Amino acid sequence: MLYLALIITHFFITNAVEIIPREILFQDPKYSSVSLSPDGKQVGYVALDENGVRNVFTRCSSCSYSRQVTFETELPVLNYVWTAVPDVILFLQDNHGDENTKIFKKNITSAAIAANKTARTTVCDKPMVKGAIFVNNLISETVLIGMNDENPALHNIYAFDCRTDKLTLVLRNRRFPMFFFDNDMNIRLASEEGPDGEMIYYRPRNPGPVKSTDPSEWAEYLRIDHDDKALTVLLTFDKSNNFVYCIMGEGSDLGNLVVFPFEDPAQKEILYTAQKSQIGNVLIHPVDKTLLAITEVYHKPEIFVANDTFMEDMQYLVNMKPTGSLNIISMSLDMSTWLVAFVSADEPNDIYLYRRWNKKAELFMSTRPELKKYTLNKQVGFDFPARDDMTIQAYLSLPPQAPLLKSSQVPDSDRPYANLGMIPAVPQKMIVLVHGGPKARDHYGFSPMNAWLTNRGYAVLQVNFRGSTGFGKRLTNAGNGEWGRKMHFDILDAVEFAVSKGIANRTEVAVMGGSYGGYETLVALTFTPQTFACGVDIVGPSNLISLVQAIPPYWLGFRKDLIKMVGADIVTEEGRQSLQSRSPLFFADRVSRPIMIIQGANDPRVKQAESDQFVLALEKKNIPVTYLLYPDEGHGVRKPQNSMEQHGHIETFLQQCLGGEAQPFQPGQYNSTAVIKKVGIEGPAIARSQHLTAAAQMPRGPVAPSIFYRPPIRAQRVMYPPNQNVMNRIFPVQG
């Protein structure tokens, strides 16, 4: 009774926070894709120009002068890269999200822009062809480009001379989905899937330039079992091109960073053994190709330094912002100038320029300066046990205005969570935000989505369910074949955990996600239709059979891996039945809660038909649904006006479902391309005063008793010290 009394005592002390406009959160950031030129004299970035189109800009690294250097008027610039030729960049576009990437060269000198600011050189813009930059070492004036211009499933390799614009065929590819190059841009390895989904690497049989992909020209070099693929990454060669840096999963759950002679991969030297999570970033000297540092990311990034000459720089930067997590964004080739940021959930990234010669960093740019006046959410990483006792990592973000209980106010077993700032005085309305992939993970750091949802009064729960990466191959491989089964159970167990701790109110939990997260949303509303109050599916597949049938051609080289993930193939009746049994489309009549579906018409991964067929099934059963179709978007909504419109619809939908805050919104106010195909419960957003009155009248669901779900607090995974002769952990200096 004392526990309930404490909750009631805190019920009326929640303070409202100022609504953060969608126009601030979902407009493009002021600076994105920020990077240093190879000589360190310029900083490039992508931003909206005066016409609202994403273009490339540069800023002098020793002054505050900025200028626009690309002038695209219709299709946004997706990204860009510097080249070894001074003042020459390559930039990428696609056709409204179709992922058939075009590549263009741009001379960004002031004279060239003054002569013809829209001039550019085409490297790859053939219809239905996906271009890719394979190798750009920033030393050679030649860049290696891939184009699937003959076989949609395979990329031929071309050399593009960034000074003369000459494009030369290097290798006609009739076999391999992947290649591995040395520092001189020679093809040293190629790989393809084996019959059981293993990855097989091959090396050329003959010295000299590779002439063909014919099997007679290649010999098997290295075979990686399927279970180890989730960890194994060939990184780069050393400066001599005789040794290879690699993260390997063989014999380890979390992986080892190793180096081995190319001629004898069995002679591995372990440079670092992962301690708590998989190895994240590996920082290699851009010219010397020596190992500098690595990161591990469990709840937050942790840095381990391998080079003593690098230690002083890293210690200085870590001490600058002890509460943030250091992220090195870019370095000049001579390493004299760095761009760094400090990852934090409750503030967007500020980017600092670090000049190594004087050991001094200064603020260079704020990516979202307009957010600095608002109070943002904190994000807490924690673990919980799933029903089969597998440890699952997750993040909780609470509304910044939510009062918290102290450890003295909760049962003994909940004190660790209260000390983390996870136990609100009142159970919250909650959104379970499911990541895509599923071979991906949620990370710590600022997120416009989390800032938006928590600002609107919702707790956000992000679960790194089995099948996710970053926490070892056991967790990743445990997701194989578990779509719609144990992966879904992990989400359910996370909800039960949150309810049992008084974090969430059982009747006020929604589910939302994109790609795989959209699929999980549909699974949640069909397989467990009474668990969630509503759901938002963004580009999620509804039918695993048609998903497998429609995979993009350039994914065919990894088809076996996809089949292992989803757990069955379409070539047998047994496989089709398995896929059908886990496809929400065939259970659409079970939907009993409000649902919103968002789809891009140009999506090459999850075709529009995936959403169309589910909406049609709902329509046949007279089940309400709000369906937003964007004719000029692909796998997710990218364009600012479309993004703001999408989030206007979502927050209005969530307010109607859960009763949170919402900024006033009317469809069409952002001049987006959205087509509203069907309308369910969504109505106009309610003003704050009206909302508060309505919310006060809403009945609250029951709080689970403390004995409902209270597994014993288990010891954390034992952390063994890293190899002291190689790695040193960087901590902020105290005091």
XYZ file of C-alpha atoms in Angstrom, residues 87-676:
590
model
C 38.567 20.792 -55.061
C 36.960 17.797 -56.768
C 34.175 15.837 -55.091
C 31.886 13.012 -56.134
C 28.253 13.225 -55.066
C 25.368 10.772 -55.148
C 21.646 10.962 -55.917
C 18.842 8.532 -56.679
C 15.400 8.778 -58.247
C 13.104 9.678 -55.353
C 14.179 6.794 -53.136
C 14.550 3.984 -55.707
C 18.180 3.354 -54.555
C 19.489 3.255 -58.130
C 22.334 5.528 -57.139
C 23.721 8.039 -59.621
C 27.282 9.366 -59.283
C 28.497 12.773 -60.465
C 31.819 14.587 -60.320
C 31.879 18.255 -59.356
C 34.662 20.838 -59.592
C 34.063 23.058 -56.564
C 36.649 25.776 -57.207
C 35.246 29.293 -57.067
C 36.244 29.855 -60.697
C 34.420 26.747 -61.933
C 31.273 27.603 -59.989
C 31.349 31.203 -61.220
C 31.658 29.968 -64.803
C 28.767 27.478 -64.563
C 27.456 26.595 -61.139
C 25.256 23.697 -62.354
C 28.003 22.035 -64.412
C 28.863 18.491 -63.401
C 30.411 15.411 -64.961
C 28.364 12.229 -65.129
C 30.068 9.117 -63.814
C 26.994 6.867 -63.595
C 23.385 7.770 -64.348
C 22.091 4.931 -66.491
C 18.418 4.077 -65.910
C 17.845 1.186 -63.485
C 21.567 0.982 -62.675
C 22.890 1.238 -59.118
C 26.269 2.922 -58.905
C 28.568 2.489 -55.913
C 31.943 3.930 -54.920
C 34.028 0.852 -54.153
C 37.454 2.356 -53.386
C 38.528 5.941 -52.782
C 41.877 6.025 -51.002
C 42.246 9.851 -51.167
C 45.791 9.358 -52.518
C 45.254 8.120 -56.067
C 43.433 10.352 -58.529
C 41.523 7.266 -59.644
C 38.423 5.970 -57.870
C 36.965 2.484 -58.360
C 33.261 2.483 -59.183
C 30.789 -0.407 -59.260
C 27.845 -0.514 -61.681
C 25.317 -3.313 -62.176
C 24.911 -2.224 -65.791
C 24.944 -5.699 -67.360
C 23.595 -7.985 -64.643
C 21.320 -6.345 -62.057
C 22.626 -8.745 -59.402
C 26.349 -8.077 -59.935
C 28.481 -4.944 -60.204
C 31.140 -4.542 -62.861
C 34.217 -2.629 -61.678
C 35.310 0.567 -63.410
C 38.178 2.982 -62.802
C 37.212 6.650 -62.959
C 39.994 9.206 -63.331
C 38.933 12.237 -61.314
C 41.220 14.545 -63.298
C 40.603 13.410 -66.896
C 37.050 12.006 -66.413
C 38.051 8.804 -68.205
C 35.991 5.730 -67.223
C 37.696 2.383 -67.845
C 36.340 -1.140 -67.342
C 38.573 -2.955 -64.845
C 36.662 -6.212 -64.418
C 33.538 -7.628 -65.995
C 31.929 -9.406 -63.052
C 29.921 -12.557 -63.724
C 30.142 -14.135 -60.285
C 30.970 -12.206 -57.108
C 28.736 -9.920 -54.991
C 31.722 -8.567 -52.979
C 35.371 -7.664 -53.502
C 38.219 -6.739 -51.142
C 40.910 -4.298 -52.292
C 44.332 -3.343 -50.994
C 45.635 0.184 -50.423
C 46.771 0.439 -54.047
C 43.231 -0.444 -55.182
C 44.196 -3.894 -56.469
C 41.565 -6.630 -56.244
C 42.945 -9.088 -53.697
C 39.848 -11.105 -52.719
C 36.304 -11.764 -53.860
C 33.527 -13.547 -52.010
C 30.258 -15.363 -52.519
C 27.813 -17.377 -50.419
C 28.344 -21.100 -50.059
C 25.584 -23.735 -50.194
C 24.896 -23.490 -46.438
C 25.036 -19.708 -46.241
C 28.709 -19.597 -45.296
C 30.880 -16.840 -46.795
C 33.680 -18.110 -49.044
C 36.560 -15.805 -49.973
C 38.644 -16.462 -53.085
C 41.978 -15.075 -54.222
C 43.277 -14.783 -57.784
C 45.368 -17.753 -58.828
C 47.775 -15.649 -60.861
C 49.759 -12.531 -59.935
C 49.029 -9.233 -61.619
C 45.751 -7.523 -62.514
C 42.633 -9.671 -62.299
C 41.304 -10.452 -65.777
C 38.155 -12.481 -65.181
C 35.763 -13.899 -62.588
C 35.851 -17.324 -64.239
C 36.218 -20.082 -61.575
C 39.433 -21.280 -63.183
C 41.040 -17.933 -62.285
C 40.270 -18.101 -58.544
C 41.233 -20.333 -55.605
C 39.453 -20.650 -52.272
C 41.173 -18.562 -49.604
C 39.019 -18.429 -46.466
C 35.681 -19.901 -45.421
C 33.549 -18.212 -42.736
C 30.774 -20.330 -41.195
C 27.321 -18.806 -41.329
C 27.165 -18.484 -37.551
C 30.396 -16.430 -37.603
C 29.321 -14.113 -40.443
C 27.525 -11.776 -38.056
C 30.891 -10.862 -36.507
C 33.474 -11.309 -39.239
C 34.608 -8.216 -41.156
C 37.716 -7.832 -43.302
C 38.817 -4.264 -42.542
C 41.903 -3.201 -44.485
C 45.511 -3.991 -45.330
C 48.495 -2.572 -43.502
C 50.705 -0.068 -45.326
C 52.794 -2.821 -46.948
C 49.678 -4.585 -48.297
C 51.090 -7.791 -46.803
C 48.993 -7.982 -43.618
C 45.231 -7.824 -43.106
C 43.261 -6.336 -40.212
C 40.101 -8.286 -39.542
C 37.368 -8.705 -36.915
C 36.777 -12.439 -36.616
C 33.988 -14.354 -34.926
C 35.568 -17.794 -34.952
C 35.712 -19.249 -31.441
C 34.250 -16.156 -29.819
C 30.788 -14.809 -29.090
C 31.845 -11.148 -29.219
C 34.767 -11.342 -31.646
C 38.476 -10.566 -31.801
C 40.382 -7.910 -33.684
C 43.213 -9.755 -35.405
C 45.983 -9.153 -37.908
C 47.392 -11.876 -40.131
C 49.768 -12.203 -43.082
C 47.786 -12.256 -46.302
C 49.707 -15.297 -47.490
C 48.817 -17.280 -44.350
C 45.506 -16.264 -42.701
C 45.878 -19.072 -40.153
C 48.711 -17.147 -38.459
C 46.473 -14.723 -36.587
C 47.691 -12.347 -33.921
C 44.918 -11.172 -31.587
C 45.170 -7.421 -31.051
C 42.038 -7.054 -28.966
C 39.379 -9.328 -27.502
C 35.929 -7.797 -27.128
C 34.915 -7.573 -23.471
C 31.234 -6.721 -23.184
C 29.871 -6.051 -26.667
C 31.036 -6.448 -30.219
C 33.806 -4.242 -31.534
C 32.254 -1.156 -33.070
C 34.500 1.336 -34.856
C 38.108 0.504 -35.608
C 40.226 3.614 -36.144
C 43.148 3.096 -38.540
C 45.745 5.749 -39.368
C 44.705 7.131 -42.796
C 48.225 6.878 -44.267
C 50.383 4.684 -42.024
C 47.574 2.118 -41.692
C 48.456 1.454 -38.069
C 45.833 0.656 -35.458
C 44.901 3.696 -33.353
C 41.799 2.800 -31.339
C 38.614 0.761 -31.199
C 35.227 1.255 -29.585
C 32.812 -1.102 -27.933
C 29.175 -0.068 -27.595
C 27.062 -1.797 -24.982
C 24.877 0.897 -23.427
C 27.251 3.696 -24.466
C 30.462 3.805 -26.539
C 33.709 2.989 -24.730
C 37.081 3.824 -26.270
C 40.233 1.691 -26.123
C 43.440 3.212 -27.469
C 46.217 1.151 -29.063
C 48.822 3.801 -29.845
C 50.645 5.692 -27.081
C 51.316 8.685 -29.331
C 47.566 8.981 -29.749
C 46.744 8.706 -26.054
C 47.308 12.328 -25.061
C 44.952 13.566 -27.792
C 42.222 11.153 -26.812
C 42.551 11.930 -23.111
C 42.264 15.661 -23.781
C 39.122 15.189 -25.876
C 37.451 12.820 -23.432
C 38.097 15.293 -20.627
C 36.454 18.084 -22.616
C 33.001 16.575 -22.138
C 33.152 13.770 -19.578
C 29.396 13.163 -19.771
C 29.407 12.719 -23.552
C 30.784 9.879 -25.658
C 33.607 10.944 -27.973
C 33.090 10.293 -31.672
C 35.868 11.052 -34.177
C 34.043 12.071 -37.355
C 36.872 12.827 -39.750
C 40.631 13.417 -39.951
C 42.950 15.085 -42.419
C 45.407 12.715 -44.077
C 48.279 14.047 -41.985
C 46.099 13.744 -38.846
C 46.846 17.333 -37.870
C 43.174 18.339 -37.937
C 40.185 16.377 -36.662
C 36.440 16.824 -36.531
C 34.935 15.367 -33.362
C 31.561 15.260 -31.636
C 30.299 14.080 -28.269
C 27.349 11.696 -28.400
C 24.587 12.495 -25.916
C 20.873 11.741 -25.841
C 19.763 15.028 -24.323
C 21.465 17.380 -26.749
C 22.115 17.247 -30.507
C 25.689 16.997 -31.700
C 27.997 19.975 -31.545
C 30.970 19.473 -33.849
C 34.413 20.571 -32.720
C 37.552 21.230 -34.721
C 40.597 19.758 -32.995
C 44.024 21.005 -34.037
C 46.461 18.384 -32.940
C 49.578 20.543 -33.038
C 48.343 22.772 -30.226
C 46.136 20.205 -28.465
C 43.109 22.474 -28.609
C 39.508 21.921 -29.741
C 37.009 24.648 -30.483
C 33.328 24.605 -31.331
C 32.985 24.610 -35.112
C 29.275 24.086 -35.768
C 26.042 23.095 -34.019
C 23.987 20.682 -36.077
C 20.658 21.758 -34.531
C 21.202 25.064 -32.699
C 17.472 25.803 -32.593
C 16.977 22.884 -30.169
C 19.271 24.247 -27.477
C 16.505 26.130 -25.689
C 14.404 22.990 -25.166
C 14.675 20.332 -22.476
C 15.234 16.967 -24.146
C 14.943 13.413 -22.891
C 17.617 11.301 -21.301
C 18.183 7.771 -22.591
C 18.998 4.951 -20.192
C 20.473 1.620 -21.263
C 19.521 -1.460 -19.232
C 19.206 -5.244 -19.443
C 16.278 -7.541 -18.786
C 15.862 -11.315 -19.070
C 13.554 -12.705 -21.754
C 11.226 -15.573 -20.932
C 13.898 -18.116 -21.921
C 16.447 -16.254 -19.750
C 18.349 -14.730 -22.679
C 19.702 -11.316 -21.671
C 18.248 -8.533 -23.806
C 19.653 -5.003 -23.890
C 17.232 -2.083 -24.260
C 16.932 1.696 -23.890
C 14.295 3.719 -22.075
C 13.647 7.414 -22.721
C 11.164 9.111 -20.412
C 9.399 12.443 -20.980
C 11.694 15.113 -19.493
C 8.843 16.428 -17.335
C 8.091 13.040 -15.744
C 8.965 13.008 -11.995
C 11.035 10.026 -10.890
C 10.967 7.828 -7.829
C 14.092 7.601 -5.712
C 15.641 4.266 -4.847
C 14.282 4.630 -1.299
C 10.755 4.770 -2.718
C 10.779 1.476 -4.592
C 11.110 -2.191 -3.597
C 14.669 -3.361 -3.005
C 14.816 -5.316 -6.271
C 13.927 -2.194 -8.266
C 16.546 0.077 -6.717
C 19.140 -0.457 -9.488
C 16.575 0.760 -12.023
C 15.551 3.719 -9.868
C 19.222 4.679 -9.528
C 19.412 4.745 -13.322
C 16.462 7.153 -13.453
C 14.056 4.633 -14.988
C 11.141 4.534 -12.545
C 8.613 7.351 -13.015
C 6.308 8.390 -10.183
C 3.340 7.671 -12.471
C 3.172 4.923 -15.123
C 3.607 6.521 -18.531
C 1.988 6.250 -21.920
C 4.614 4.349 -23.886
C 5.709 3.794 -27.491
C 7.683 0.638 -28.245
C 9.916 1.832 -31.084
C 11.210 -1.218 -32.989
C 14.372 -0.886 -35.077
C 14.722 -2.111 -38.647
C 17.196 -4.561 -40.112
C 16.668 -6.744 -38.201
C 20.468 -7.166 -38.343
C 20.960 -3.733 -36.836
C 20.640 -2.269 -33.351
C 19.422 0.727 -31.404
C 22.185 3.031 -30.174
C 22.655 5.619 -27.487
C 22.493 9.233 -28.628
C 20.337 12.108 -29.767
C 17.353 11.071 -31.881
C 14.761 13.451 -33.371
C 12.226 10.624 -33.028
C 12.896 10.146 -29.313
C 13.007 13.898 -28.682
C 9.657 14.272 -30.456
C 7.839 11.389 -28.759
C 9.079 12.189 -25.261
C 8.246 15.859 -25.789
C 4.704 14.766 -26.634
C 4.481 12.948 -23.319
C 5.355 9.361 -24.240
C 8.010 7.085 -22.810
C 10.024 5.392 -25.567
C 11.189 1.792 -25.215
C 13.791 0.517 -27.704
C 14.639 -3.174 -27.554
C 17.677 -4.880 -29.048
C 15.783 -8.126 -29.462
C 17.386 -11.366 -30.624
C 18.432 -11.010 -34.244
C 19.972 -7.605 -33.469
C 23.686 -7.009 -33.946
C 26.237 -5.561 -31.543
C 25.824 -7.956 -28.612
C 27.445 -11.103 -29.946
C 26.735 -13.717 -32.561
C 24.678 -15.813 -30.134
C 22.064 -13.067 -29.859
C 22.164 -12.285 -33.588
C 21.894 -15.895 -34.716
C 19.156 -16.581 -32.170
C 16.909 -14.502 -34.413
C 17.262 -16.810 -37.419
C 13.846 -18.261 -38.195
C 12.251 -16.400 -35.291
C 10.456 -13.655 -37.214
C 6.985 -13.517 -35.702
C 8.046 -15.852 -32.913
C 10.826 -15.360 -30.333
C 11.779 -11.971 -31.768
C 8.200 -10.904 -31.114
C 8.276 -12.506 -27.663
C 11.266 -10.321 -26.769
C 9.158 -7.242 -27.507
C 6.298 -8.625 -25.405
C 8.672 -9.428 -22.547
C 10.054 -5.887 -22.664
C 6.513 -4.521 -22.333
C 5.817 -6.819 -19.386
C 9.042 -5.658 -17.764
C 8.045 -1.994 -18.197
C 4.551 -2.588 -16.830
C 5.841 -4.556 -13.844
C 8.225 -1.782 -12.878
C 5.520 0.865 -13.055
C 7.195 2.462 -16.084
C 4.198 2.012 -18.384
C 0.459 1.732 -18.058
C -0.618 -1.532 -19.671
C -3.560 -0.031 -21.556
C -1.481 2.840 -22.963
C 1.262 1.117 -24.934
C 1.625 1.567 -28.714
C 4.052 -0.086 -31.130
C 5.798 1.597 -34.052
C 8.694 0.888 -36.382
C 10.096 0.969 -39.885
C 11.143 -1.865 -42.211
C 11.528 -4.900 -39.904
C 10.058 -2.667 -37.185
C 7.018 -2.182 -39.430
C 6.718 -5.952 -39.829
C 6.873 -6.350 -36.043
C 4.135 -3.726 -35.702
C 1.901 -5.768 -37.995
C 2.814 -8.960 -36.104
C 1.944 -7.280 -32.807
C -1.486 -6.154 -34.023
C -2.381 -9.492 -35.622
C -0.727 -12.187 -33.487
C -1.307 -10.418 -30.151
C -4.181 -8.062 -31.024
C -5.066 -7.114 -27.439
C -1.577 -6.195 -26.227
C -1.077 -2.808 -27.881
C -3.435 0.153 -27.964
C -2.476 0.974 -31.582
C 0.382 0.701 -34.059
C 2.227 2.579 -36.786
C 3.808 0.516 -39.557
C 6.365 2.344 -41.725
C 7.445 0.442 -44.877
C 7.007 -2.916 -43.163
C 6.514 -6.193 -45.090
C 3.190 -7.909 -44.487
C 3.860 -11.132 -46.404
C 7.178 -12.948 -46.039
C 6.491 -14.940 -49.204
C 6.203 -11.874 -51.416
C 9.083 -10.218 -49.537
C 11.399 -13.073 -50.551
C 10.021 -13.088 -54.090
C 10.690 -9.374 -54.568
C 14.174 -8.918 -53.085
C 16.243 -6.383 -55.077
C 18.477 -8.049 -57.674
C 21.641 -6.679 -56.051
C 20.725 -8.650 -52.906
C 20.746 -11.987 -54.728
C 24.348 -12.620 -53.688
C 23.158 -12.699 -50.067
C 19.911 -14.557 -50.625
C 20.848 -17.543 -48.464
C 21.528 -15.242 -45.544
C 18.083 -13.679 -45.974
C 16.494 -17.137 -46.122
C 18.222 -18.145 -42.893
C 16.988 -14.941 -41.261
C 13.332 -15.410 -42.194
C 13.627 -19.137 -41.536
C 12.280 -20.734 -44.712
C 12.381 -20.558 -48.500
C 9.621 -20.265 -51.058
C 10.898 -23.164 -53.173
C 9.138 -25.819 -51.070
C 5.557 -26.074 -49.905
C 6.753 -26.584 -46.346
C 8.790 -23.388 -46.573
C 5.900 -21.398 -47.993
C 3.626 -22.628 -45.220
C 6.183 -21.597 -42.610
C 6.476 -18.122 -44.105
C 2.716 -17.813 -44.426
C 2.227 -18.777 -40.792
C 4.384 -15.794 -39.774
C 3.008 -13.298 -42.295
C 0.566 -10.741 -40.817
C -1.280 -10.465 -44.144
C -2.991 -13.799 -43.579
C -4.193 -12.719 -40.125
C -5.335 -9.206 -40.960
C -8.858 -9.996 -39.784
C -7.519 -10.212 -36.222
C -6.656 -6.500 -36.118
C -8.834 -4.884 -33.480
C -6.857 -1.756 -32.603
C -6.217 1.429 -34.609
C -3.491 1.109 -37.218
C -1.588 3.515 -39.460
C 0.444 2.336 -42.463
C 3.047 4.470 -44.266
C 4.652 3.458 -47.549
C 6.980 4.864 -50.210
C 5.919 4.009 -53.764
C 9.546 3.675 -54.969
C 10.693 1.345 -52.186
C 12.961 -1.326 -53.771
C 13.191 -3.422 -50.593
C 9.624 -3.535 -49.309
C 7.445 -3.028 -52.351
C 4.298 -0.937 -52.249
C 2.332 -4.149 -52.713
C 3.292 -5.186 -49.164
C 1.223 -2.320 -47.756
C -1.440 -2.314 -50.478
C -2.353 -5.946 -49.884
C -2.593 -5.508 -46.120
C -4.797 -2.420 -46.439
C -7.022 -4.296 -48.913
C -7.361 -7.185 -46.460
C -8.389 -4.752 -43.724
C -10.845 -3.049 -46.063
C -12.524 -6.345 -46.872
C -13.163 -6.847 -43.148
C -14.255 -3.207 -42.644
C -11.356 -2.624 -40.250
C -10.370 1.081 -40.000
C -6.890 2.005 -41.228
C -5.053 5.207 -42.083
C -2.820 4.622 -45.126
C -0.294 7.246 -46.253
C 1.387 6.661 -49.611
C 4.286 8.849 -50.755
C 4.743 8.583 -54.547
C 8.216 10.199 -54.455
C 9.762 8.271 -51.556
C 11.464 4.906 -51.143
C 12.376 2.828 -48.093
C 11.420 5.500 -45.606
C 10.425 9.151 -45.914
C 13.426 11.418 -46.562
C 12.222 14.747 -47.949
C 11.664 17.401 -45.272
C 8.149 18.406 -46.298
C 7.122 14.759 -46.469
C 8.786 13.965 -43.151
C 6.999 16.803 -41.365
C 3.676 15.734 -42.874
C 4.279 12.107 -41.896
C 5.025 13.013 -38.303
C 2.043 15.348 -38.182
C -0.194 12.428 -39.108
C 1.543 10.098 -36.643
C 1.321 12.398 -33.639
C -2.331 13.161 -34.375
C -2.978 9.419 -34.655
C -1.145 8.725 -31.387
C -3.038 11.483 -29.605
C -6.351 9.999 -30.710
C -5.154 6.586 -29.522
C -3.214 7.348 -26.327
C -4.039 10.937 -25.468
C -0.585 12.491 -25.599
C 0.295 16.024 -26.619
C 0.117 17.139 -30.252
C 1.038 20.224 -32.213
C -1.954 21.423 -34.266
C -1.938 19.764 -37.688
C -4.043 19.695 -40.816
C -3.296 17.302 -43.711
C -1.592 19.143 -46.536
C -0.185 21.994 -44.469
C 3.405 21.163 -45.473
C 2.662 20.830 -49.195
C 3.874 17.235 -49.127
C 3.171 14.581 -51.739
C 1.278 12.341 -49.280
C -1.734 10.496 -50.650
C -4.190 9.474 -47.919
